[in-house]
mmCIF file of C-alpha atoms in Angstrom:
data_model
loop_
_atom_site.group_PDB
_atom_site.id
_atom_site.type_symbol
_atom_site.label_atom_id
_atom_site.label_comp_id
_atom_site.label_asym_id
_atom_site.label_seq_id
_atom_site.Cartn_x
_atom_site.Cartn_y
_atom_site.Cartn_z
ATOM 1 C CA MET B 1 -64.341 -21.565 -118.847
ATOM 2 C CA LEU B 2 -65.984 -24.668 -117.393
ATOM 3 C CA ILE B 3 -67.452 -24.304 -113.917
ATOM 4 C CA ILE B 4 -68.197 -27.804 -112.732
ATOM 5 C CA ASP B 5 -70.788 -28.863 -110.141
ATOM 6 C CA VAL B 6 -70.836 -25.669 -108.090
ATOM 7 C CA ILE B 7 -74.630 -25.588 -108.165
ATOM 8 C CA ASN B 8 -74.592 -28.377 -105.644
ATOM 9 C CA ASP B 9 -76.630 -29.370 -102.615
ATOM 10 C CA LEU B 10 -73.523 -31.038 -101.079
ATOM 11 C CA GLU B 11 -75.903 -33.676 -99.703
ATOM 12 C CA PHE B 12 -73.595 -36.651 -100.200
ATOM 13 C CA PRO B 13 -71.262 -38.582 -97.893
ATOM 14 C CA GLY B 14 -68.356 -36.219 -97.275
ATOM 15 C CA GLY B 15 -70.315 -33.149 -98.371
ATOM 16 C CA GLU B 16 -69.976 -31.717 -94.889
ATOM 17 C CA ASN B 17 -66.189 -31.820 -95.379
ATOM 18 C CA VAL B 18 -66.402 -30.128 -98.785
ATOM 19 C CA LEU B 19 -68.537 -27.223 -97.520
ATOM 20 C CA PRO B 20 -65.819 -25.163 -95.767
ATOM 21 C CA TRP B 21 -63.473 -25.602 -98.731
ATOM 22 C CA ALA B 22 -66.293 -24.694 -101.139
ATOM 23 C CA LEU B 23 -67.049 -21.497 -99.236
ATOM 24 C CA ARG B 24 -63.378 -20.501 -99.532
ATOM 25 C CA MET B 25 -63.428 -21.420 -103.229
ATOM 26 C CA VAL B 26 -66.406 -19.065 -103.801
ATOM 27 C CA GLU B 27 -64.304 -16.096 -102.643
ATOM 28 C CA ARG B 28 -61.932 -16.666 -105.559
ATOM 29 C CA LEU B 29 -64.140 -18.247 -108.203
ATOM 30 C CA SER B 30 -66.912 -15.656 -108.189
ATOM 31 C CA PRO B 31 -64.649 -12.679 -109.047
ATOM 32 C CA PHE B 32 -62.610 -14.812 -111.461
ATOM 33 C CA ALA B 33 -65.737 -15.815 -113.392
ATOM 34 C CA GLU B 34 -66.794 -12.180 -113.540
ATOM 35 C CA ARG B 35 -63.370 -11.236 -114.900
ATOM 36 C CA MET B 36 -63.765 -13.898 -117.609
ATOM 37 C CA ARG B 37 -67.200 -12.560 -118.552
ATOM 38 C CA GLU B 38 -65.789 -9.031 -118.836
ATOM 39 C CA ALA B 39 -62.996 -10.346 -121.087
ATOM 40 C CA GLY B 40 -65.556 -12.020 -123.364
ATOM 41 C CA VAL B 41 -64.661 -15.573 -122.345
ATOM 42 C CA PRO B 42 -67.710 -17.852 -122.456
ATOM 43 C CA VAL B 43 -68.602 -19.216 -119.018
ATOM 44 C CA ILE B 44 -70.159 -22.678 -119.104
ATOM 45 C CA TYR B 45 -71.719 -24.275 -116.054
ATOM 46 C CA VAL B 46 -71.700 -28.054 -116.278
ATOM 47 C CA ASN B 47 -73.666 -29.534 -113.462
ATOM 48 C CA ASP B 48 -74.878 -32.809 -112.048
ATOM 49 C CA ASN B 49 -78.559 -33.470 -112.614
ATOM 50 C CA PHE B 50 -78.876 -35.160 -109.168
ATOM 51 C CA ASP B 51 -80.828 -37.984 -110.846
ATOM 52 C CA HIS B 52 -83.621 -35.536 -111.658
ATOM 53 C CA TRP B 53 -83.854 -36.687 -115.256
ATOM 54 C CA ARG B 54 -86.800 -34.472 -116.153
ATOM 55 C CA SER B 55 -85.442 -31.293 -114.663
ATOM 56 C CA SER B 56 -83.995 -28.152 -116.189
ATOM 57 C CA PHE B 57 -81.028 -26.170 -114.928
ATOM 58 C CA THR B 58 -83.502 -23.849 -113.201
ATOM 59 C CA ASP B 59 -84.999 -26.836 -111.366
ATOM 60 C CA VAL B 60 -81.529 -27.980 -110.283
ATOM 61 C CA TYR B 61 -80.711 -24.462 -109.048
ATOM 62 C CA LYS B 62 -83.938 -24.371 -107.006
ATOM 63 C CA HIS B 63 -83.160 -27.814 -105.563
ATOM 64 C CA CYS B 64 -79.653 -26.750 -104.502
ATOM 65 C CA THR B 65 -80.686 -23.404 -103.019
ATOM 66 C CA ARG B 66 -83.623 -24.684 -100.967
ATOM 67 C CA LYS B 67 -83.584 -23.753 -97.301
ATOM 68 C CA ASP B 68 -82.363 -27.142 -96.004
ATOM 69 C CA SER B 69 -79.641 -27.626 -98.650
ATOM 70 C CA ARG B 70 -76.127 -27.838 -97.223
ATOM 71 C CA GLY B 71 -74.724 -26.211 -100.372
ATOM 72 C CA GLN B 72 -77.232 -23.374 -100.686
ATOM 73 C CA ARG B 73 -74.723 -20.587 -99.869
ATOM 74 C CA VAL B 74 -72.255 -21.863 -102.461
ATOM 75 C CA ALA B 75 -74.924 -22.265 -105.147
ATOM 76 C CA ARG B 76 -76.409 -18.820 -104.497
ATOM 77 C CA ALA B 77 -72.997 -17.131 -104.548
ATOM 78 C CA LEU B 78 -72.127 -18.751 -107.886
ATOM 79 C CA LYS B 79 -75.480 -18.375 -109.631
ATOM 80 C CA PRO B 80 -75.015 -18.267 -113.408
ATOM 81 C CA GLN B 81 -75.486 -14.945 -115.164
ATOM 82 C CA PRO B 82 -77.960 -14.562 -118.066
ATOM 83 C CA ASP B 83 -75.268 -14.836 -120.772
ATOM 84 C CA ASP B 84 -73.658 -17.954 -119.271
ATOM 85 C CA TYR B 85 -74.190 -21.388 -120.766
ATOM 86 C CA PHE B 86 -75.317 -24.412 -118.795
ATOM 87 C CA ILE B 87 -75.315 -28.137 -119.392
ATOM 88 C CA LEU B 88 -76.641 -30.881 -117.152
ATOM 89 C CA LYS B 89 -74.543 -34.037 -116.908
ATOM 90 C CA PRO B 90 -75.484 -37.524 -115.722
ATOM 91 C CA LYS B 91 -72.046 -38.651 -114.481
ATOM 92 C CA HIS B 92 -68.712 -37.292 -113.250
ATOM 93 C CA SER B 93 -67.270 -35.961 -116.509
ATOM 94 C CA ALA B 94 -68.562 -32.781 -118.110
ATOM 95 C CA PHE B 95 -68.077 -34.533 -121.464
ATOM 96 C CA PHE B 96 -69.838 -37.851 -120.847
ATOM 97 C CA ALA B 97 -73.283 -38.022 -122.524
ATOM 98 C CA THR B 98 -73.607 -34.214 -122.736
ATOM 99 C CA SER B 99 -73.756 -31.577 -125.476
ATOM 100 C CA LEU B 100 -70.499 -29.982 -124.302
ATOM 101 C CA VAL B 101 -68.343 -30.890 -127.327
ATOM 102 C CA PRO B 102 -70.766 -29.420 -129.888
ATOM 103 C CA LEU B 103 -71.052 -26.259 -127.781
ATOM 104 C CA LEU B 104 -67.263 -25.924 -127.537
ATOM 105 C CA GLU B 105 -66.978 -26.457 -131.296
ATOM 106 C CA HIS B 106 -69.653 -23.819 -131.900
ATOM 107 C CA LEU B 107 -67.704 -21.382 -129.713
ATOM 108 C CA GLY B 108 -64.415 -22.200 -131.494
ATOM 109 C CA THR B 109 -62.800 -23.309 -128.242
ATOM 110 C CA LYS B 110 -59.216 -24.593 -128.180
ATOM 111 C CA LYS B 111 -58.347 -23.929 -124.514
ATOM 112 C CA LEU B 112 -60.284 -24.672 -121.353
ATOM 113 C CA LEU B 113 -60.123 -23.245 -117.850
ATOM 114 C CA LEU B 114 -61.577 -25.680 -115.303
ATOM 115 C CA ALA B 115 -62.900 -24.886 -111.847
ATOM 116 C CA GLY B 116 -65.378 -26.425 -109.444
ATOM 117 C CA ILE B 117 -66.289 -29.300 -107.162
ATOM 118 C CA ALA B 118 -64.659 -31.738 -106.549
ATOM 119 C CA THR B 119 -61.063 -31.484 -107.691
ATOM 120 C CA ASN B 120 -60.487 -35.224 -107.349
ATOM 121 C CA LEU B 121 -63.766 -36.323 -108.943
ATOM 122 C CA CYS B 122 -65.738 -34.258 -111.448
ATOM 123 C CA VAL B 123 -62.984 -31.737 -112.214
ATOM 124 C CA PHE B 124 -60.470 -34.593 -112.506
ATOM 125 C CA PHE B 125 -62.639 -36.708 -114.830
ATOM 126 C CA SER B 126 -63.587 -33.678 -116.912
ATOM 127 C CA ALA B 127 -59.907 -32.761 -117.325
ATOM 128 C CA HIS B 128 -59.142 -36.313 -118.452
ATOM 129 C CA ASP B 129 -61.880 -36.199 -121.077
ATOM 130 C CA ALA B 130 -60.835 -32.705 -122.187
ATOM 131 C CA HIS B 131 -57.343 -34.122 -122.685
ATOM 132 C CA MET B 132 -58.777 -36.936 -124.815
ATOM 133 C CA HIS B 133 -60.479 -34.272 -126.967
ATOM 134 C CA GLU B 134 -57.097 -32.504 -127.253
ATOM 135 C CA TYR B 135 -58.019 -29.238 -125.567
ATOM 136 C CA LYS B 136 -55.294 -27.224 -123.849
ATOM 137 C CA ILE B 137 -56.275 -27.340 -120.191
ATOM 138 C CA THR B 138 -55.689 -25.108 -117.197
ATOM 139 C CA VAL B 139 -57.093 -26.098 -113.826
ATOM 140 C CA LEU B 140 -57.481 -23.248 -111.359
ATOM 141 C CA SER B 141 -56.157 -24.624 -108.080
ATOM 142 C CA ASP B 142 -57.773 -21.938 -105.926
ATOM 143 C CA CYS B 143 -61.107 -22.192 -107.745
ATOM 144 C CA CYS B 144 -61.553 -25.907 -107.066
ATOM 145 C CA CYS B 145 -62.103 -27.835 -103.872
ATOM 146 C CA ALA B 146 -62.383 -31.350 -102.478
ATOM 147 C CA GLU B 147 -62.996 -33.000 -99.109
ATOM 148 C CA SER B 148 -59.403 -32.400 -98.031
ATOM 149 C CA ASP B 149 -56.150 -30.747 -99.055
ATOM 150 C CA LYS B 150 -54.733 -34.239 -99.639
ATOM 151 C CA ASP B 151 -57.466 -35.153 -102.152
ATOM 152 C CA HIS B 152 -57.201 -31.764 -103.863
ATOM 153 C CA ASP B 153 -53.407 -31.770 -104.105
ATOM 154 C CA LEU B 154 -53.148 -35.394 -105.246
ATOM 155 C CA ALA B 155 -55.622 -34.803 -108.089
ATOM 156 C CA LEU B 156 -53.780 -31.683 -109.245
ATOM 157 C CA ASP B 157 -50.448 -33.516 -109.084
ATOM 158 C CA GLN B 158 -51.805 -36.387 -111.181
ATOM 159 C CA LEU B 159 -53.187 -33.998 -113.799
ATOM 160 C CA GLN B 160 -49.854 -32.168 -114.042
ATOM 161 C CA ARG B 161 -47.691 -35.279 -114.140
ATOM 162 C CA PHE B 162 -49.651 -37.463 -116.519
ATOM 163 C CA LEU B 163 -51.669 -35.078 -118.685
ATOM 164 C CA ARG B 164 -49.376 -32.057 -118.560
ATOM 165 C CA VAL B 165 -52.305 -29.914 -117.434
ATOM 166 C CA ARG B 166 -51.354 -26.398 -116.424
ATOM 167 C CA VAL B 167 -52.299 -25.850 -112.775
ATOM 168 C CA CYS B 168 -52.286 -22.301 -111.467
ATOM 169 C CA ARG B 169 -54.207 -19.839 -109.314
ATOM 170 C CA GLY B 170 -56.809 -17.599 -110.873
ATOM 171 C CA ASP B 171 -54.655 -14.520 -110.322
ATOM 172 C CA GLU B 172 -51.974 -16.113 -112.507
ATOM 173 C CA VAL B 173 -54.264 -16.233 -115.554
ATOM 174 C CA HIS B 174 -53.709 -13.360 -117.961
ATOM 175 C CA LEU B 175 -55.989 -13.146 -120.975
ATOM 176 C CA GLN B 176 -56.185 -11.037 -124.064
ATOM 177 C CA PRO B 177 -59.706 -9.625 -124.322
ATOM 178 C CA ARG B 178 -61.645 -11.382 -127.025
ATOM 179 C CA SER B 179 -64.654 -10.240 -128.926
ATOM 180 C CA ARG B 180 -67.935 -10.876 -127.126
ATOM 181 C CA GLN B 181 -69.474 -11.277 -130.573
ATOM 182 C CA ARG B 182 -67.499 -14.463 -131.194
ATOM 183 C CA ALA B 183 -68.400 -15.828 -127.781
ATOM 184 C CA THR B 184 -72.117 -15.477 -128.487
ATOM 185 C CA ARG B 185 -72.207 -15.955 -132.241
ATOM 186 C CA LYS B 186 -75.437 -17.256 -133.655
ATOM 187 C CA PRO B 187 -75.875 -19.885 -136.382
ATOM 188 C CA PRO B 188 -76.569 -18.493 -139.851
ATOM 189 C CA GLN B 189 -80.230 -18.043 -140.718
ATOM 190 C CA GLU B 190 -81.732 -20.171 -143.491
ATOM 191 C CA GLY B 191 -81.616 -18.648 -146.913
ATOM 192 C CA LYS B 192 -78.619 -16.400 -146.189
#
């Protein structure tokens, strides 16, 4: 599961419009992510670095949860858990100039669930790149948000029509539990 740009200060033009939609998204995404963790599905946060090129994910989290951050409530509600993965990205796509593909290969991933902010930007571009890498993609319509219903719906329509992405609500996803061991497998040690 890719959770895109939810650790976000929402301090950009239009961020004030995203905030109410993001708060609604949290109500669905937080329990869905927990359900995925319980089923042994790896949860990967892929997040903007906010042009803080020398920062870590912890630094980005602190930046987005500071007292004057518009997105602090969203970021705090969706804080990654200790077993979650995280990747910082420099641009819109979760795949562009990141270590996401090697991580997905390491995890043996064939299918991706996408959620996050914003449906018509970072989720959209990430879905396009996932398609180019030939992953089976599901975008969770109720676990994404944009500045408006129009932007959100148009992006989902485009992904369905042109990439044949499955779009559904989180409560429509039914998974077979998978081994947690596979989700957290470690590389073989030297000499073994």
